[in-house]
Structures are given as C-alpha cells and as structure tokens.
Amino acid sequence: MTLPVPVPESGAAAFADWSARGCVAVEQALSALLPPADRAPARLHEAMRYAVLGGGKRVRPLLVYAAGELTGAPAGALDAAACALECIHAYSLVHDDLPCMDDDVLRRGKPTVHVAYGEATAMLVGDALQALAFESLAGTLGWGVPAPAVVEMTLTLARASGSIGMAGGQAIDLESVGARLSREALEDMHRRKTGALLGAAVRLGAACGRAPDAGTLHWLAQYERAIGLAFQVVDDILDVTGDAASLGKTAGKDAEQGKPTYVSVLGLDASRQLADTLLAQARESVAALGSPARRLGEIAELIVLRQS
Ligand code: GRG
C-alpha cells in the first residue's frame, strides 16, 4: 500500500496544493452555478460557460478562500462568494475585449467571446454574468451567513463593480487614451478599475465568517490596497516584458493604444520598485494578522512575482 505523501502546511508545495484545490473548488462551483449549455437560450448559456470555465488564474476566488480562512468561514459560503467575484471579473473581461472597448481577439489563450459568438451575444454574456454574480452572493445566506452580512457583502460587490469602482475605472481608462496622466490620476484609475474588485474579494471572503475585530480590519485594509495596486503595476510591467504565449492575451496593447501605464509614467525600474514596496506593505499586514493569514501572504507573492 502506498501512503499519500503528506503536504506540509507552509512552503511552495503546500501553497501549490492549496491553490490547486481552490481552483478545482471554484471551477466545480461555477460549473454548477452556470446554466447548462443546452438549456434555452442555448447559445447564450454556451457562451457564458465559454467565458467563465476552464481558464484564468482565479486570483479573486483564491483571495476569497484565503480571507475566509482568517475568519473560519464555511466552505459553501466561500464557494458562492468566489463564484460571484469570478462572474463579475469574467463579465468585465468579455466587455473589455469588445471592439468598442479594448478590441481584443485573444483572452485566456482562446478567441475572445465576441470573436467566437458575435458581439451581441458577448454583450449579453456580460449582462447575464453580472446578474448571476449577485444571485450567487445571495446564496451565502443558505450557508449560515447572517442576512445583515449578506446585505453588506452585496453593497461591497455592487460598489466595487459599478461607476465608483470597476466600471468607473474603465470609463477613466477609455477617456485617458493618448492623454498624459499624473501618477496620482493613474493610481486613482487603477484603484477603481482593478483594485476595487480584488479588495472586494478579500472583504467578501472575510465577511463569510466571524465578524473581524478592528485590528484585523485595519490590516486587511492595508493588504487590500497594496495587492490591488500591485496587481496592476505588475500587469503593466508584463504588458511590456511578456509575450502573448505566456500571457494568454495580446502583449504590448497598452503602448500600441497610447494608454498611460505605470511603465509609461514611472519607467520600468521605478515600476518594479513600486511593486516591491507594495509587496512589503502586504507582507507587513500578513505578519500582523498572523499564521491564519498565511495564504493571503502567498497570494501577494504570486501577484507580484507572476509571469502571466
Ligand atoms: C468592461 C466594466 C468593464 C470593466 C473592464 C477588468 C477590466 C475592466 C479590464 C481588463 C483590462 C485589463 C487587462 C486590466 C488589467 C488588470 C486585469 C483585470 C487583468 C486581467 O485579470 P487576470 O490577470 O485575468 O486576473 P485571468 O484571465 O487570470 O482571470
């Protein structure tokens, strides 16, 4: 008989095992949440599944699971919150790729949704995924999350996704093509466009469990701000240094479209230094939160050291 090799609690192997299990959990939960591809209207449902399943790094779901470990949240509630985040994220990618926005043909290593299914279906995929996200979040109630916490989570996700969050950041992004932005304006845009949803993932995961005390909230807020911005700084660096094969999307698009980025505003070296500074802030938060925040720390490292 071969005994299973025990996986240690910390170290690269333990994190690889934990994150692989998180990716499987969210993939299964998403597959169950999304309507079957043969249910009418079948083309829309097939395209929704195409947009969501079988791709992506699943950073937002992993943040939900990691933050849920801090507050002892039930797995079912975390799956529902993780699906909500990933549905909003997938919708934003589908709409961002449309010809009227970023006009891209490659996403997660496959043709974008409008290339595969047409623009009208791609629009509807985004619309339907946004609604499905809130349906999934409401499902946390069935896993013992108290109703006031579910309402608070709904507000958090709505604000992070809407005009003061991600959609607003996208609006600023579209207005900024060819413009020179100050560092402050660039940061404001990215905190909305990318940071708001990543921060919401941390808050929703934590909110599925015991109410965090003031100290935990303080350090989680610093963590959220640091990783939210670091993600975008690294994305801008990879847009210059990466290639389409490893990124799974078109490289060099930002410069080609005249979009202000951290690399164009600060330069490559200063952008790398900024990513390091933000990683140090995330590490400080994780150290203060203690060992239950271990996975949050490992995700921060992944965000800054990733190659895709
Ligand atoms: C259309 C309302 C609306 C918003 C779009 C997310 C977004 C806002 C635009 C995507 C453009 C972009 C490349 C932003 C940079 C940061 C980002 C969100 C990258 C994609 O997220 P990943 O790397 O993607 O987590 P995967 O595929 O791994 O899930």
Coordinates of C-alpha atoms and ligand atoms in Angstrom, one line a residue:
M1 CA 0.0 0.0 0.0
T2 CA 1.3 3.5 -0.9
L3 CA 0.6 6.1 1.8
P4 CA -0.2 9.6 0.4
V5 CA 2.7 12.0 0.7
P6 CA 1.8 14.4 3.5
V7 CA 1.6 18.0 2.3
P8 CA 3.3 20.4 4.7
E9 CA 1.3 23.5 5.9
S10 CA 3.8 26.0 4.6
G11 CA 6.2 26.3 1.7
A12 CA 5.8 26.4 -2.1
A13 CA 4.4 22.8 -2.3
A14 CA 1.8 23.5 0.3
F15 CA 0.7 26.7 -1.4
A16 CA 0.6 24.9 -4.8
D17 CA -1.6 22.2 -3.3
W18 CA -3.9 24.7 -1.6
S19 CA -4.3 26.9 -4.6
A20 CA -4.9 23.9 -6.9
R21 CA -7.6 22.7 -4.6
G22 CA -9.1 26.2 -4.6
C23 CA -9.1 26.4 -8.4
V24 CA -10.8 23.0 -8.6
A25 CA -13.4 24.1 -6.0
V26 CA -14.3 27.3 -7.8
E27 CA -14.4 25.5 -11.2
Q28 CA -16.9 23.0 -9.9
A29 CA -19.0 25.6 -8.1
L30 CA -19.0 27.8 -11.3
S31 CA -19.9 24.8 -13.5
A32 CA -22.9 24.0 -11.1
L33 CA -23.9 27.7 -11.0
L34 CA -23.9 28.4 -14.7
P35 CA -26.9 27.2 -16.6
P36 CA -26.2 24.1 -18.7
A37 CA -25.1 24.8 -22.3
D38 CA -28.2 23.0 -23.7
R39 CA -30.8 25.0 -21.7
A40 CA -32.6 27.7 -23.7
P41 CA -31.4 30.2 -24.7
A42 CA -28.6 27.6 -25.5
R43 CA -26.3 29.9 -27.5
L44 CA -26.1 32.4 -24.6
H45 CA -25.6 29.7 -22.0
E46 CA -22.9 28.1 -24.1
A47 CA -21.1 31.4 -24.5
M48 CA -21.4 32.1 -20.7
R49 CA -19.7 28.8 -20.0
Y50 CA -17.1 29.5 -22.6
A51 CA -16.3 32.9 -21.0
V52 CA -16.0 31.6 -17.4
L53 CA -14.9 27.9 -17.4
G54 CA -11.5 26.4 -17.9
G55 CA -9.2 29.4 -17.7
G56 CA -7.8 32.2 -15.7
K57 CA -5.6 32.3 -12.7
R58 CA -8.6 32.5 -10.4
V59 CA -6.8 35.1 -8.2
R60 CA -10.1 36.6 -6.9
P61 CA -11.6 33.3 -5.8
L62 CA -8.3 32.4 -4.1
L63 CA -8.4 35.7 -2.2
V64 CA -11.9 34.8 -1.1
Y65 CA -10.8 31.4 0.2
A66 CA -7.7 32.9 1.9
A67 CA -9.6 35.7 3.6
G68 CA -12.2 33.1 4.7
E69 CA -9.5 31.1 6.5
L70 CA -8.9 34.1 8.7
T71 CA -12.5 34.2 10.0
G72 CA -13.4 30.5 9.9
A73 CA -15.9 30.9 7.1
P74 CA -17.9 27.8 5.9
A75 CA -16.7 26.4 2.6
G76 CA -20.1 26.6 0.8
A77 CA -20.4 30.3 1.5
L78 CA -16.9 30.9 0.3
D79 CA -17.6 29.0 -3.0
A80 CA -20.7 31.2 -3.5
A81 CA -18.8 34.4 -2.9
A82 CA -15.8 33.2 -5.0
C83 CA -18.3 32.5 -7.9
A84 CA -19.8 35.9 -7.5
L85 CA -16.4 37.6 -7.8
E86 CA -15.3 35.4 -10.8
C87 CA -18.6 36.1 -12.6
I88 CA -18.1 39.9 -12.3
H89 CA -14.5 39.5 -13.4
A90 CA -15.3 37.3 -16.4
Y91 CA -18.1 39.8 -17.5
S92 CA -15.6 42.7 -17.3
L93 CA -13.1 40.8 -19.5
V94 CA -15.8 39.9 -22.1
H95 CA -16.9 43.6 -22.3
D96 CA -13.4 44.9 -22.2
D97 CA -12.4 42.8 -25.2
L98 CA -15.3 44.2 -27.3
P99 CA -14.4 46.2 -30.4
C100 CA -15.9 49.3 -28.8
M101 CA -13.5 49.0 -25.8
D102 CA -10.1 47.3 -26.0
D103 CA -10.9 45.4 -29.2
D104 CA -9.0 42.2 -28.5
V105 CA -9.1 38.8 -30.2
L106 CA -7.3 36.7 -27.6
R107 CA -8.2 36.0 -24.0
R108 CA -7.1 33.2 -21.7
G109 CA -5.4 31.7 -24.7
K110 CA -8.6 31.4 -26.8
P111 CA -10.5 33.6 -29.2
T112 CA -12.4 36.3 -27.2
V113 CA -16.2 35.8 -26.7
H114 CA -17.3 38.2 -29.4
V115 CA -14.9 36.5 -31.9
A116 CA -16.4 33.1 -31.1
Y117 CA -20.0 34.1 -30.6
G118 CA -20.5 37.6 -32.1
E119 CA -20.8 41.0 -30.4
A120 CA -24.4 40.9 -29.4
T121 CA -24.0 37.6 -27.6
A122 CA -20.8 38.9 -25.9
M123 CA -22.8 41.9 -24.6
L124 CA -25.5 39.6 -23.2
V125 CA -22.9 37.3 -21.7
G126 CA -21.6 40.2 -19.7
D127 CA -25.0 41.3 -18.7
A128 CA -26.1 37.9 -17.6
L129 CA -22.9 37.2 -15.7
Q130 CA -23.3 40.4 -13.7
A131 CA -26.8 39.3 -12.6
L132 CA -25.6 35.8 -11.9
A133 CA -22.9 37.2 -9.6
F134 CA -25.5 38.7 -7.3
E135 CA -27.6 35.6 -7.4
S136 CA -24.6 33.6 -6.3
L137 CA -23.8 36.0 -3.5
A138 CA -27.4 35.8 -2.2
G139 CA -26.8 32.0 -1.9
T140 CA -24.3 32.7 1.0
L141 CA -27.5 33.1 3.2
G142 CA -28.1 29.3 2.8
W143 CA -24.7 28.6 4.3
G144 CA -25.4 30.4 7.5
V145 CA -24.0 33.9 6.7
P146 CA -26.4 36.2 8.6
A147 CA -28.7 38.4 6.5
P148 CA -27.1 41.8 7.6
A149 CA -23.7 40.4 6.5
V150 CA -25.1 39.3 3.1
V151 CA -26.6 42.8 2.6
E152 CA -23.2 44.4 3.5
M153 CA -21.5 42.0 1.0
T154 CA -24.0 42.9 -1.7
L155 CA -23.2 46.6 -1.2
T156 CA -19.5 45.9 -1.2
L157 CA -19.7 44.0 -4.5
A158 CA -22.1 46.5 -6.1
R159 CA -19.8 49.4 -5.3
A160 CA -16.6 47.7 -6.3
S161 CA -18.2 46.8 -9.7
G162 CA -20.1 49.9 -10.5
S163 CA -19.4 53.5 -11.5
I164 CA -17.4 54.4 -8.4
G165 CA -15.4 51.1 -8.8
M166 CA -14.5 49.0 -11.8
A167 CA -16.9 50.4 -14.4
G168 CA -15.9 53.9 -13.4
G169 CA -12.2 53.0 -13.7
Q170 CA -12.9 51.6 -17.1
A171 CA -14.6 54.9 -18.1
I172 CA -11.5 56.9 -16.9
D173 CA -9.3 54.4 -18.8
L174 CA -11.2 55.0 -22.1
E175 CA -11.0 58.7 -21.6
S176 CA -7.3 58.6 -21.0
V177 CA -6.1 57.1 -24.3
G178 CA -3.4 59.4 -25.7
A179 CA -3.5 61.6 -22.5
R180 CA -0.7 62.3 -20.0
L181 CA -1.9 61.3 -16.6
S182 CA -0.2 62.2 -13.3
R183 CA 0.9 59.4 -11.1
E184 CA -2.0 60.2 -8.7
A185 CA -4.6 60.1 -11.5
L186 CA -3.1 56.8 -12.8
E187 CA -3.3 55.4 -9.3
D188 CA -6.9 56.6 -8.9
M189 CA -7.9 54.9 -12.2
H190 CA -6.3 51.6 -11.3
R191 CA -7.6 51.5 -7.7
R192 CA -11.1 51.7 -9.3
K193 CA -10.6 49.5 -12.4
T194 CA -8.6 46.6 -10.9
G195 CA -8.1 47.3 -7.2
A196 CA -11.7 47.6 -6.2
L197 CA -12.7 44.1 -7.2
L198 CA -9.5 42.5 -5.7
G199 CA -10.3 44.3 -2.5
A200 CA -13.9 43.2 -2.5
A201 CA -12.7 39.6 -2.9
V202 CA -10.7 39.9 0.4
R203 CA -13.6 41.7 2.2
L204 CA -16.3 39.2 1.0
G205 CA -14.2 36.2 2.0
A206 CA -13.6 37.6 5.5
A207 CA -17.3 38.6 5.8
C208 CA -18.5 35.0 5.2
G209 CA -17.1 34.1 8.7
R210 CA -16.8 35.6 12.2
A211 CA -17.0 39.4 12.3
P212 CA -13.4 40.6 12.2
D213 CA -12.2 42.9 15.0
A214 CA -10.9 46.4 14.4
G215 CA -7.3 45.3 14.2
T216 CA -8.0 42.6 11.7
L217 CA -10.0 45.1 9.6
H218 CA -7.1 47.6 9.7
W219 CA -4.5 45.2 8.4
L220 CA -6.9 43.7 5.9
A221 CA -7.5 47.2 4.5
Q222 CA -3.7 47.8 4.1
Y223 CA -3.3 44.4 2.5
E224 CA -6.2 45.0 0.0
R225 CA -4.8 48.4 -1.0
A226 CA -1.3 47.0 -1.5
I227 CA -2.3 44.0 -3.6
G228 CA -5.0 45.9 -5.5
L229 CA -2.4 48.3 -6.9
A230 CA 0.5 45.8 -7.1
F231 CA -1.6 43.6 -9.4
Q232 CA -2.0 46.5 -11.9
V233 CA 1.6 47.6 -11.6
V234 CA 2.7 44.1 -12.5
D235 CA 0.1 43.9 -15.3
D236 CA 1.7 47.0 -16.8
I237 CA 5.2 45.6 -16.5
L238 CA 4.1 42.3 -18.1
D239 CA 2.4 44.1 -20.9
V240 CA 5.9 45.4 -21.8
T241 CA 8.1 42.4 -20.9
G242 CA 5.7 39.4 -21.5
D243 CA 4.7 37.7 -24.7
A244 CA 1.3 36.5 -25.9
A245 CA 2.1 32.8 -25.5
S246 CA 2.8 33.2 -21.7
L247 CA 0.2 35.9 -21.1
G248 CA -2.6 34.2 -23.0
K249 CA -3.6 37.6 -24.3
T250 CA -2.2 40.1 -26.7
A251 CA 1.0 41.7 -25.3
G252 CA 2.1 45.4 -25.9
K253 CA -1.5 46.6 -26.3
D254 CA -1.3 49.5 -23.9
A255 CA 1.6 51.2 -25.6
E256 CA 0.1 50.4 -29.0
Q257 CA -3.2 52.2 -27.9
G258 CA -1.4 55.1 -26.3
K259 CA -2.7 54.2 -22.8
P260 CA -0.9 55.7 -19.8
T261 CA 0.6 52.9 -17.7
Y262 CA 2.9 52.6 -14.7
V263 CA 5.7 51.8 -17.1
S264 CA 5.0 54.9 -19.3
V265 CA 4.5 57.2 -16.3
L266 CA 7.3 55.9 -14.0
G267 CA 9.5 53.8 -16.2
L268 CA 10.3 50.1 -15.9
D269 CA 12.7 50.2 -13.0
A270 CA 10.6 52.5 -10.8
S271 CA 7.5 50.4 -11.6
R272 CA 9.4 47.3 -10.4
Q273 CA 10.4 49.2 -7.2
L274 CA 6.8 50.3 -6.6
A275 CA 5.7 46.6 -7.0
D276 CA 8.4 45.7 -4.3
T277 CA 7.2 48.4 -2.0
L278 CA 3.6 47.3 -2.3
L279 CA 4.6 43.7 -1.7
A280 CA 6.4 44.8 1.5
Q281 CA 3.2 46.5 2.7
A282 CA 1.2 43.3 2.0
R283 CA 3.9 41.3 3.9
E284 CA 3.7 43.7 6.9
S285 CA -0.1 43.2 7.0
V286 CA 0.1 39.5 6.8
A287 CA 2.8 39.4 9.6
A288 CA 0.4 41.4 11.8
L289 CA -2.5 39.1 11.1
G290 CA -0.5 36.0 12.0
S291 CA -0.5 32.5 10.7
P292 CA -4.2 32.3 9.6
A293 CA -3.3 34.9 7.0
R294 CA -0.6 32.7 5.6
R295 CA -2.4 32.1 2.3
L296 CA -3.0 35.8 1.8
G297 CA 0.7 36.3 2.1
E298 CA 1.4 33.7 -0.5
I299 CA -1.2 35.2 -2.9
A300 CA 0.6 38.6 -2.6
E301 CA 3.8 36.9 -3.6
L302 CA 2.1 35.2 -6.5
I303 CA 0.6 38.6 -7.7
V304 CA 3.9 40.3 -7.7
L305 CA 6.1 37.5 -8.9
R306 CA 3.8 36.1 -11.6
Q307 CA 4.8 35.9 -15.2
S308 CA 1.3 35.9 -16.7
Ligands
GRG1 C1 -15.8 46.5 -19.1 C2 -16.9 47.4 -16.9 C3 -15.7 46.9 -17.7 C4 -14.5 46.8 -17.0 C5 -13.3 46.2 -17.5 C6 -11.0 44.3 -15.8 C7 -11.2 45.4 -16.8 C8 -12.2 46.4 -16.5 C9 -10.4 45.4 -17.9 C10 -9.5 44.4 -18.2 C11 -8.3 45.0 -18.8 C12 -7.1 44.7 -18.1 C13 -6.1 43.8 -18.8 C14 -6.9 45.1 -16.9 C15 -5.7 44.8 -16.1 C16 -5.9 44.0 -14.9 C17 -6.7 42.8 -15.1 C18 -8.1 42.9 -14.6 C19 -6.2 41.8 -15.8 C20 -7.0 40.6 -16.0 O1 -7.2 39.9 -14.8 P1 -6.4 38.5 -14.5 O2 -5.0 38.6 -14.9 O3 -7.1 37.6 -15.6 O4 -6.7 38.0 -13.1 P2 -7.4 36.0 -15.6 O5 -7.6 35.6 -17.0 O6 -6.2 35.3 -15.0 O7 -8.6 35.8 -14.7

